């Protein structure tokens, strides 16, 4: 903190108050501006998430989700869609994210994004991705329709699905 400010009453007669020279006023104005900038950034981010959620919903309704790859922020868009649906999670959105994560598509090409996904996606989605990755490694020509059972297993028996993914990894280690 700086030196104590003289009280306005202690100012010389005829002194005109200048808020531009008042450190306290300037600090308050700076804090207000920073808070406004933070609110504006939060609003822009919310709008971006809502727009992406609308895009994903449209792709979902058209049955063309597989034609796009996950982008940064899609986990938040998933959460927005879940919020809009009153807690109901759309299985096809989760399946699309799990497939993207397992196949390292879109944003998930980056190992840091895959690591970040572990804190952003739900355990069933992560488990589904782990199963997809292991089964695709074991049967490279399999397609997502053939592996649809993995989503049901990850949702209904998550502990068993995690154990199965770990077992498959151990039973058939990747080739060097």
mmCIF file with all atom_site columns, C-alpha atoms in Angstrom:
data_model
loop_
_atom_site.group_PDB
_atom_site.id
_atom_site.type_symbol
_atom_site.label_atom_id
_atom_site.label_alt_id
_atom_site.label_comp_id
_atom_site.label_asym_id
_atom_site.label_entity_id
_atom_site.label_seq_id
_atom_site.pdbx_PDB_ins_code
_atom_site.Cartn_x
_atom_site.Cartn_y
_atom_site.Cartn_z
_atom_site.occupancy
_atom_site.B_iso_or_equiv
_atom_site.pdbx_formal_charge
_atom_site.auth_seq_id
_atom_site.auth_comp_id
_atom_site.auth_asym_id
_atom_site.auth_atom_id
_atom_site.pdbx_PDB_model_num
ATOM 1   C CA . UNK A 1 1   ? 0.000   0.000   0.000   1.00 0.00 ? 1   UNK A CA 1
ATOM 2   C CA . UNK A 1 2   ? 1.160   3.533   -0.686  1.00 0.00 ? 2   UNK A CA 1
ATOM 3   C CA . UNK A 1 3   ? 1.386   6.456   1.664   1.00 0.00 ? 3   UNK A CA 1
ATOM 4   C CA . UNK A 1 4   ? -1.840  7.429   3.402   1.00 0.00 ? 4   UNK A CA 1
ATOM 5   C CA . UNK A 1 5   ? -3.999  9.773   1.353   1.00 0.00 ? 5   UNK A CA 1
ATOM 6   C CA . UNK A 1 6   ? -4.725  13.141  2.836   1.00 0.00 ? 6   UNK A CA 1
ATOM 7   C CA . UNK A 1 7   ? -8.378  13.647  3.668   1.00 0.00 ? 7   UNK A CA 1
ATOM 8   C CA . UNK A 1 8   ? -10.286 15.911  1.303   1.00 0.00 ? 8   UNK A CA 1
ATOM 9   C CA . UNK A 1 9   ? -11.025 18.150  4.286   1.00 0.00 ? 9   UNK A CA 1
ATOM 10  C CA . UNK A 1 10  ? -7.257  18.610  4.755   1.00 0.00 ? 10  UNK A CA 1
ATOM 11  C CA . UNK A 1 11  ? -6.796  19.872  1.190   1.00 0.00 ? 11  UNK A CA 1
ATOM 12  C CA . UNK A 1 12  ? -5.828  23.485  0.624   1.00 0.00 ? 12  UNK A CA 1
ATOM 13  C CA . UNK A 1 13  ? -8.768  25.864  0.093   1.00 0.00 ? 13  UNK A CA 1
ATOM 14  C CA . UNK A 1 14  ? -9.778  26.074  -3.541  1.00 0.00 ? 14  UNK A CA 1
ATOM 15  C CA . UNK A 1 15  ? -8.375  22.627  -4.358  1.00 0.00 ? 15  UNK A CA 1
ATOM 16  C CA . UNK A 1 16  ? -10.491 20.889  -6.943  1.00 0.00 ? 16  UNK A CA 1
ATOM 17  C CA . UNK A 1 17  ? -10.999 17.177  -6.477  1.00 0.00 ? 17  UNK A CA 1
ATOM 18  C CA . UNK A 1 18  ? -9.653  15.177  -9.409  1.00 0.00 ? 18  UNK A CA 1
ATOM 19  C CA . UNK A 1 19  ? -10.832 11.545  -9.470  1.00 0.00 ? 19  UNK A CA 1
ATOM 20  C CA . UNK A 1 20  ? -8.163  10.797  -12.101 1.00 0.00 ? 20  UNK A CA 1
ATOM 21  C CA . UNK A 1 21  ? -5.530  11.502  -9.448  1.00 0.00 ? 21  UNK A CA 1
ATOM 22  C CA . UNK A 1 22  ? -7.287  9.492   -6.727  1.00 0.00 ? 22  UNK A CA 1
ATOM 23  C CA . UNK A 1 23  ? -5.542  6.111   -6.392  1.00 0.00 ? 23  UNK A CA 1
ATOM 24  C CA . UNK A 1 24  ? -8.505  4.521   -4.607  1.00 0.00 ? 24  UNK A CA 1
ATOM 25  C CA . UNK A 1 25  ? -10.948 5.611   -7.303  1.00 0.00 ? 25  UNK A CA 1
ATOM 26  C CA . UNK A 1 26  ? -8.594  4.408   -10.023 1.00 0.00 ? 26  UNK A CA 1
ATOM 27  C CA . UNK A 1 27  ? -8.148  1.048   -8.288  1.00 0.00 ? 27  UNK A CA 1
ATOM 28  C CA . UNK A 1 28  ? -11.935 0.655   -8.024  1.00 0.00 ? 28  UNK A CA 1
ATOM 29  C CA . UNK A 1 29  ? -12.381 1.564   -11.681 1.00 0.00 ? 29  UNK A CA 1
ATOM 30  C CA . UNK A 1 30  ? -9.690  -0.944  -12.679 1.00 0.00 ? 30  UNK A CA 1
ATOM 31  C CA . UNK A 1 31  ? -11.340 -3.668  -10.567 1.00 0.00 ? 31  UNK A CA 1
ATOM 32  C CA . UNK A 1 32  ? -14.737 -2.879  -12.117 1.00 0.00 ? 32  UNK A CA 1
ATOM 33  C CA . UNK A 1 33  ? -13.234 -3.036  -15.621 1.00 0.00 ? 33  UNK A CA 1
ATOM 34  C CA . UNK A 1 34  ? -11.540 -6.367  -14.876 1.00 0.00 ? 34  UNK A CA 1
ATOM 35  C CA . UNK A 1 35  ? -14.786 -7.802  -13.493 1.00 0.00 ? 35  UNK A CA 1
ATOM 36  C CA . UNK A 1 36  ? -16.689 -6.587  -16.566 1.00 0.00 ? 36  UNK A CA 1
ATOM 37  C CA . UNK A 1 37  ? -14.084 -8.141  -18.867 1.00 0.00 ? 37  UNK A CA 1
ATOM 38  C CA . UNK A 1 38  ? -14.352 -11.441 -16.972 1.00 0.00 ? 38  UNK A CA 1
ATOM 39  C CA . UNK A 1 39  ? -18.166 -11.388 -17.233 1.00 0.00 ? 39  UNK A CA 1
ATOM 40  C CA . UNK A 1 40  ? -17.923 -10.615 -20.959 1.00 0.00 ? 40  UNK A CA 1
ATOM 41  C CA . UNK A 1 41  ? -15.494 -13.495 -21.510 1.00 0.00 ? 41  UNK A CA 1
ATOM 42  C CA . UNK A 1 42  ? -17.800 -15.853 -19.585 1.00 0.00 ? 42  UNK A CA 1
ATOM 43  C CA . UNK A 1 43  ? -20.774 -14.738 -21.698 1.00 0.00 ? 43  UNK A CA 1
ATOM 44  C CA . UNK A 1 44  ? -18.816 -15.282 -24.925 1.00 0.00 ? 44  UNK A CA 1
ATOM 45  C CA . UNK A 1 45  ? -17.759 -18.740 -23.738 1.00 0.00 ? 45  UNK A CA 1
ATOM 46  C CA . UNK A 1 46  ? -21.349 -19.623 -22.778 1.00 0.00 ? 46  UNK A CA 1
ATOM 47  C CA . UNK A 1 47  ? -22.565 -18.471 -26.189 1.00 0.00 ? 47  UNK A CA 1
ATOM 48  C CA . UNK A 1 48  ? -19.839 -20.515 -27.915 1.00 0.00 ? 48  UNK A CA 1
ATOM 49  C CA . UNK A 1 49  ? -20.800 -23.615 -25.925 1.00 0.00 ? 49  UNK A CA 1
ATOM 50  C CA . UNK A 1 50  ? -24.509 -23.107 -26.659 1.00 0.00 ? 50  UNK A CA 1
ATOM 51  C CA . UNK A 1 51  ? -23.789 -22.685 -30.380 1.00 0.00 ? 51  UNK A CA 1
ATOM 52  C CA . UNK A 1 52  ? -21.710 -25.865 -30.486 1.00 0.00 ? 52  UNK A CA 1
ATOM 53  C CA . UNK A 1 53  ? -24.397 -27.730 -28.521 1.00 0.00 ? 53  UNK A CA 1
ATOM 54  C CA . UNK A 1 54  ? -26.921 -26.589 -31.149 1.00 0.00 ? 54  UNK A CA 1
ATOM 55  C CA . UNK A 1 55  ? -24.593 -27.821 -33.912 1.00 0.00 ? 55  UNK A CA 1
ATOM 56  C CA . UNK A 1 56  ? -24.137 -31.209 -32.242 1.00 0.00 ? 56  UNK A CA 1
ATOM 57  C CA . UNK A 1 57  ? -27.886 -31.512 -31.697 1.00 0.00 ? 57  UNK A CA 1
ATOM 58  C CA . UNK A 1 58  ? -28.516 -30.741 -35.374 1.00 0.00 ? 58  UNK A CA 1
ATOM 59  C CA . UNK A 1 59  ? -25.895 -33.289 -36.470 1.00 0.00 ? 59  UNK A CA 1
ATOM 60  C CA . UNK A 1 60  ? -27.448 -35.798 -34.101 1.00 0.00 ? 60  UNK A CA 1
ATOM 61  C CA . UNK A 1 61  ? -30.938 -35.219 -35.500 1.00 0.00 ? 61  UNK A CA 1
ATOM 62  C CA . UNK A 1 62  ? -29.636 -35.533 -39.061 1.00 0.00 ? 62  UNK A CA 1
ATOM 63  C CA . UNK A 1 63  ? -27.763 -38.737 -38.188 1.00 0.00 ? 63  UNK A CA 1
ATOM 64  C CA . UNK A 1 64  ? -24.474 -37.259 -39.413 1.00 0.00 ? 64  UNK A CA 1
ATOM 65  C CA . UNK A 1 65  ? -22.429 -36.928 -36.239 1.00 0.00 ? 65  UNK A CA 1
ATOM 66  C CA . UNK A 1 66  ? -19.835 -39.389 -37.493 1.00 0.00 ? 66  UNK A CA 1
ATOM 67  C CA . UNK A 1 67  ? -19.003 -36.922 -40.280 1.00 0.00 ? 67  UNK A CA 1
ATOM 68  C CA . UNK A 1 68  ? -17.481 -34.474 -37.810 1.00 0.00 ? 68  UNK A CA 1
ATOM 69  C CA . UNK A 1 69  ? -14.635 -34.845 -35.367 1.00 0.00 ? 69  UNK A CA 1
ATOM 70  C CA . UNK A 1 70  ? -14.533 -33.702 -31.738 1.00 0.00 ? 70  UNK A CA 1
ATOM 71  C CA . UNK A 1 71  ? -13.351 -30.142 -31.204 1.00 0.00 ? 71  UNK A CA 1
ATOM 72  C CA . UNK A 1 72  ? -12.095 -28.301 -28.155 1.00 0.00 ? 72  UNK A CA 1
ATOM 73  C CA . UNK A 1 73  ? -15.045 -27.595 -25.896 1.00 0.00 ? 73  UNK A CA 1
ATOM 74  C CA . UNK A 1 74  ? -17.239 -30.465 -27.070 1.00 0.00 ? 74  UNK A CA 1
ATOM 75  C CA . UNK A 1 75  ? -17.209 -31.882 -23.549 1.00 0.00 ? 75  UNK A CA 1
ATOM 76  C CA . UNK A 1 76  ? -18.816 -28.633 -22.347 1.00 0.00 ? 76  UNK A CA 1
ATOM 77  C CA . UNK A 1 77  ? -21.307 -28.795 -25.233 1.00 0.00 ? 77  UNK A CA 1
ATOM 78  C CA . UNK A 1 78  ? -22.183 -32.336 -24.091 1.00 0.00 ? 78  UNK A CA 1
ATOM 79  C CA . UNK A 1 79  ? -22.797 -31.009 -20.595 1.00 0.00 ? 79  UNK A CA 1
ATOM 80  C CA . UNK A 1 80  ? -24.983 -28.227 -22.042 1.00 0.00 ? 80  UNK A CA 1
ATOM 81  C CA . UNK A 1 81  ? -27.045 -30.757 -23.982 1.00 0.00 ? 81  UNK A CA 1
ATOM 82  C CA . UNK A 1 82  ? -27.421 -32.822 -20.817 1.00 0.00 ? 82  UNK A CA 1
ATOM 83  C CA . UNK A 1 83  ? -28.492 -29.728 -18.870 1.00 0.00 ? 83  UNK A CA 1
ATOM 84  C CA . UNK A 1 84  ? -31.069 -28.863 -21.520 1.00 0.00 ? 84  UNK A CA 1
ATOM 85  C CA . UNK A 1 85  ? -32.452 -32.385 -21.441 1.00 0.00 ? 85  UNK A CA 1
ATOM 86  C CA . UNK A 1 86  ? -32.943 -32.286 -17.680 1.00 0.00 ? 86  UNK A CA 1
ATOM 87  C CA . UNK A 1 87  ? -30.163 -34.718 -16.831 1.00 0.00 ? 87  UNK A CA 1
ATOM 88  C CA . UNK A 1 88  ? -30.826 -37.141 -19.643 1.00 0.00 ? 88  UNK A CA 1
ATOM 89  C CA . UNK A 1 89  ? -27.560 -37.918 -21.401 1.00 0.00 ? 89  UNK A CA 1
ATOM 90  C CA . UNK A 1 90  ? -27.870 -38.575 -25.096 1.00 0.00 ? 90  UNK A CA 1
ATOM 91  C CA . UNK A 1 91  ? -26.187 -41.896 -25.695 1.00 0.00 ? 91  UNK A CA 1
ATOM 92  C CA . UNK A 1 92  ? -25.198 -41.032 -29.251 1.00 0.00 ? 92  UNK A CA 1
ATOM 93  C CA . UNK A 1 93  ? -23.295 -37.919 -28.115 1.00 0.00 ? 93  UNK A CA 1
ATOM 94  C CA . UNK A 1 94  ? -21.471 -39.975 -25.506 1.00 0.00 ? 94  UNK A CA 1
ATOM 95  C CA . UNK A 1 95  ? -20.778 -42.720 -28.031 1.00 0.00 ? 95  UNK A CA 1
ATOM 96  C CA . UNK A 1 96  ? -19.446 -40.179 -30.534 1.00 0.00 ? 96  UNK A CA 1
ATOM 97  C CA . UNK A 1 97  ? -17.108 -38.682 -27.925 1.00 0.00 ? 97  UNK A CA 1
ATOM 98  C CA . UNK A 1 98  ? -15.973 -42.142 -26.791 1.00 0.00 ? 98  UNK A CA 1
ATOM 99  C CA . UNK A 1 99  ? -15.248 -43.140 -30.391 1.00 0.00 ? 99  UNK A CA 1
ATOM 100 C CA . UNK A 1 100 ? -13.334 -39.905 -30.997 1.00 0.00 ? 100 UNK A CA 1
ATOM 101 C CA . UNK A 1 101 ? -11.299 -40.466 -27.853 1.00 0.00 ? 101 UNK A CA 1
ATOM 102 C CA . UNK A 1 102 ? -10.603 -44.130 -28.625 1.00 0.00 ? 102 UNK A CA 1
ATOM 103 C CA . UNK A 1 103 ? -9.638  -43.477 -32.256 1.00 0.00 ? 103 UNK A CA 1
ATOM 104 C CA . UNK A 1 104 ? -7.741  -40.252 -31.473 1.00 0.00 ? 104 UNK A CA 1
ATOM 105 C CA . UNK A 1 105 ? -9.932  -38.186 -33.790 1.00 0.00 ? 105 UNK A CA 1
ATOM 106 C CA . UNK A 1 106 ? -10.120 -34.414 -33.948 1.00 0.00 ? 106 UNK A CA 1
ATOM 107 C CA . UNK A 1 107 ? -8.933  -32.708 -30.787 1.00 0.00 ? 107 UNK A CA 1
ATOM 108 C CA . UNK A 1 108 ? -8.083  -36.101 -29.308 1.00 0.00 ? 108 UNK A CA 1
ATOM 109 C CA . UNK A 1 109 ? -5.119  -36.469 -31.672 1.00 0.00 ? 109 UNK A CA 1
ATOM 110 C CA . UNK A 1 110 ? -3.260  -34.418 -29.078 1.00 0.00 ? 110 UNK A CA 1
ATOM 111 C CA . UNK A 1 111 ? -2.173  -36.516 -26.059 1.00 0.00 ? 111 UNK A CA 1
ATOM 112 C CA . UNK A 1 112 ? -2.736  -33.498 -23.791 1.00 0.00 ? 112 UNK A CA 1
ATOM 113 C CA . UNK A 1 113 ? -6.359  -33.284 -24.984 1.00 0.00 ? 113 UNK A CA 1
ATOM 114 C CA . UNK A 1 114 ? -6.847  -36.977 -24.266 1.00 0.00 ? 114 UNK A CA 1
ATOM 115 C CA . UNK A 1 115 ? -5.438  -36.475 -20.793 1.00 0.00 ? 115 UNK A CA 1
ATOM 116 C CA . UNK A 1 116 ? -7.671  -33.450 -20.242 1.00 0.00 ? 116 UNK A CA 1
ATOM 117 C CA . UNK A 1 117 ? -10.686 -35.485 -21.351 1.00 0.00 ? 117 UNK A CA 1
ATOM 118 C CA . UNK A 1 118 ? -10.185 -37.721 -18.315 1.00 0.00 ? 118 UNK A CA 1
ATOM 119 C CA . UNK A 1 119 ? -11.251 -34.810 -16.114 1.00 0.00 ? 119 UNK A CA 1
ATOM 120 C CA . UNK A 1 120 ? -14.017 -33.553 -18.433 1.00 0.00 ? 120 UNK A CA 1
ATOM 121 C CA . UNK A 1 121 ? -15.893 -36.695 -19.457 1.00 0.00 ? 121 UNK A CA 1
ATOM 122 C CA . UNK A 1 122 ? -17.926 -39.032 -17.289 1.00 0.00 ? 122 UNK A CA 1
ATOM 123 C CA . UNK A 1 123 ? -16.554 -42.418 -16.211 1.00 0.00 ? 123 UNK A CA 1
ATOM 124 C CA . UNK A 1 124 ? -18.946 -44.343 -18.510 1.00 0.00 ? 124 UNK A CA 1
ATOM 125 C CA . UNK A 1 125 ? -17.721 -42.366 -21.544 1.00 0.00 ? 125 UNK A CA 1
ATOM 126 C CA . UNK A 1 126 ? -14.089 -42.946 -20.565 1.00 0.00 ? 126 UNK A CA 1
ATOM 127 C CA . UNK A 1 127 ? -14.749 -46.638 -19.972 1.00 0.00 ? 127 UNK A CA 1
ATOM 128 C CA . UNK A 1 128 ? -16.552 -46.898 -23.305 1.00 0.00 ? 128 UNK A CA 1
ATOM 129 C CA . UNK A 1 129 ? -13.547 -45.270 -25.006 1.00 0.00 ? 129 UNK A CA 1
ATOM 130 C CA . UNK A 1 130 ? -11.136 -47.678 -23.313 1.00 0.00 ? 130 UNK A CA 1
ATOM 131 C CA . UNK A 1 131 ? -13.155 -50.690 -24.465 1.00 0.00 ? 131 UNK A CA 1
ATOM 132 C CA . UNK A 1 132 ? -13.437 -49.337 -28.004 1.00 0.00 ? 132 UNK A CA 1
ATOM 133 C CA . UNK A 1 133 ? -9.702  -48.708 -28.177 1.00 0.00 ? 133 UNK A CA 1
ATOM 134 C CA . UNK A 1 134 ? -8.805  -52.205 -27.005 1.00 0.00 ? 134 UNK A CA 1
ATOM 135 C CA . UNK A 1 135 ? -11.332 -53.989 -29.196 1.00 0.00 ? 135 UNK A CA 1
ATOM 136 C CA . UNK A 1 136 ? -10.362 -51.929 -32.257 1.00 0.00 ? 136 UNK A CA 1
ATOM 137 C CA . UNK A 1 137 ? -6.734  -52.824 -31.574 1.00 0.00 ? 137 UNK A CA 1
ATOM 138 C CA . UNK A 1 138 ? -7.605  -56.530 -31.381 1.00 0.00 ? 138 UNK A CA 1
ATOM 139 C CA . UNK A 1 139 ? -9.933  -56.488 -34.406 1.00 0.00 ? 139 UNK A CA 1
ATOM 140 C CA . UNK A 1 140 ? -8.724  -53.597 -36.582 1.00 0.00 ? 140 UNK A CA 1
ATOM 141 C CA . UNK A 1 141 ? -11.397 -54.001 -39.272 1.00 0.00 ? 141 UNK A CA 1
ATOM 142 C CA . UNK A 1 142 ? -14.288 -53.758 -36.791 1.00 0.00 ? 142 UNK A CA 1
ATOM 143 C CA . UNK A 1 143 ? -16.686 -50.858 -37.134 1.00 0.00 ? 143 UNK A CA 1
ATOM 144 C CA . UNK A 1 144 ? -18.657 -48.926 -34.560 1.00 0.00 ? 144 UNK A CA 1
ATOM 145 C CA . UNK A 1 145 ? -21.893 -50.785 -35.305 1.00 0.00 ? 145 UNK A CA 1
ATOM 146 C CA . UNK A 1 146 ? -20.193 -54.069 -34.398 1.00 0.00 ? 146 UNK A CA 1
ATOM 147 C CA . UNK A 1 147 ? -18.981 -52.532 -31.123 1.00 0.00 ? 147 UNK A CA 1
ATOM 148 C CA . UNK A 1 148 ? -22.282 -50.946 -30.049 1.00 0.00 ? 148 UNK A CA 1
ATOM 149 C CA . UNK A 1 149 ? -22.480 -53.342 -27.113 1.00 0.00 ? 149 UNK A CA 1
ATOM 150 C CA . UNK A 1 150 ? -19.509 -51.579 -25.489 1.00 0.00 ? 150 UNK A CA 1
ATOM 151 C CA . UNK A 1 151 ? -21.626 -48.518 -24.647 1.00 0.00 ? 151 UNK A CA 1
ATOM 152 C CA . UNK A 1 152 ? -24.247 -50.646 -22.905 1.00 0.00 ? 152 UNK A CA 1
ATOM 153 C CA . UNK A 1 153 ? -21.568 -52.513 -21.002 1.00 0.00 ? 153 UNK A CA 1
ATOM 154 C CA . UNK A 1 154 ? -19.831 -49.280 -19.949 1.00 0.00 ? 154 UNK A CA 1
ATOM 155 C CA . UNK A 1 155 ? -23.111 -47.810 -18.680 1.00 0.00 ? 155 UNK A CA 1
ATOM 156 C CA . UNK A 1 156 ? -24.672 -50.841 -17.013 1.00 0.00 ? 156 UNK A CA 1
ATOM 157 C CA . UNK A 1 157 ? -21.554 -52.580 -15.708 1.00 0.00 ? 157 UNK A CA 1
ATOM 158 C CA . UNK A 1 158 ? -18.831 -49.913 -15.480 1.00 0.00 ? 158 UNK A CA 1
ATOM 159 C CA . UNK A 1 159 ? -16.571 -51.853 -13.116 1.00 0.00 ? 159 UNK A CA 1
ATOM 160 C CA . UNK A 1 160 ? -16.786 -54.958 -15.307 1.00 0.00 ? 160 UNK A CA 1
ATOM 161 C CA . UNK A 1 161 ? -16.091 -52.863 -18.408 1.00 0.00 ? 161 UNK A CA 1
ATOM 162 C CA . UNK A 1 162 ? -12.981 -51.329 -16.826 1.00 0.00 ? 162 UNK A CA 1
ATOM 163 C CA . UNK A 1 163 ? -11.807 -54.793 -15.784 1.00 0.00 ? 163 UNK A CA 1
ATOM 164 C CA . UNK A 1 164 ? -12.441 -56.148 -19.283 1.00 0.00 ? 164 UNK A CA 1
ATOM 165 C CA . UNK A 1 165 ? -10.457 -53.324 -20.921 1.00 0.00 ? 165 UNK A CA 1
ATOM 166 C CA . UNK A 1 166 ? -7.569  -53.907 -18.514 1.00 0.00 ? 166 UNK A CA 1
ATOM 167 C CA . UNK A 1 167 ? -7.723  -57.663 -19.108 1.00 0.00 ? 167 UNK A CA 1
ATOM 168 C CA . UNK A 1 168 ? -7.675  -57.227 -22.899 1.00 0.00 ? 168 UNK A CA 1
ATOM 169 C CA . UNK A 1 169 ? -4.692  -54.906 -22.631 1.00 0.00 ? 169 UNK A CA 1
ATOM 170 C CA . UNK A 1 170 ? -2.830  -57.390 -20.464 1.00 0.00 ? 170 UNK A CA 1
ATOM 171 C CA . UNK A 1 171 ? -3.875  -60.455 -22.491 1.00 0.00 ? 171 UNK A CA 1
ATOM 172 C CA . UNK A 1 172 ? -2.864  -58.950 -25.825 1.00 0.00 ? 172 UNK A CA 1
ATOM 173 C CA . UNK A 1 173 ? -0.161  -56.350 -25.269 1.00 0.00 ? 173 UNK A CA 1
ATOM 174 C CA . UNK A 1 174 ? 0.445   -53.899 -28.137 1.00 0.00 ? 174 UNK A CA 1
ATOM 175 C CA . UNK A 1 175 ? 3.143   -54.859 -30.611 1.00 0.00 ? 175 UNK A CA 1
ATOM 176 C CA . UNK A 1 176 ? 6.303   -52.735 -30.448 1.00 0.00 ? 176 UNK A CA 1
#
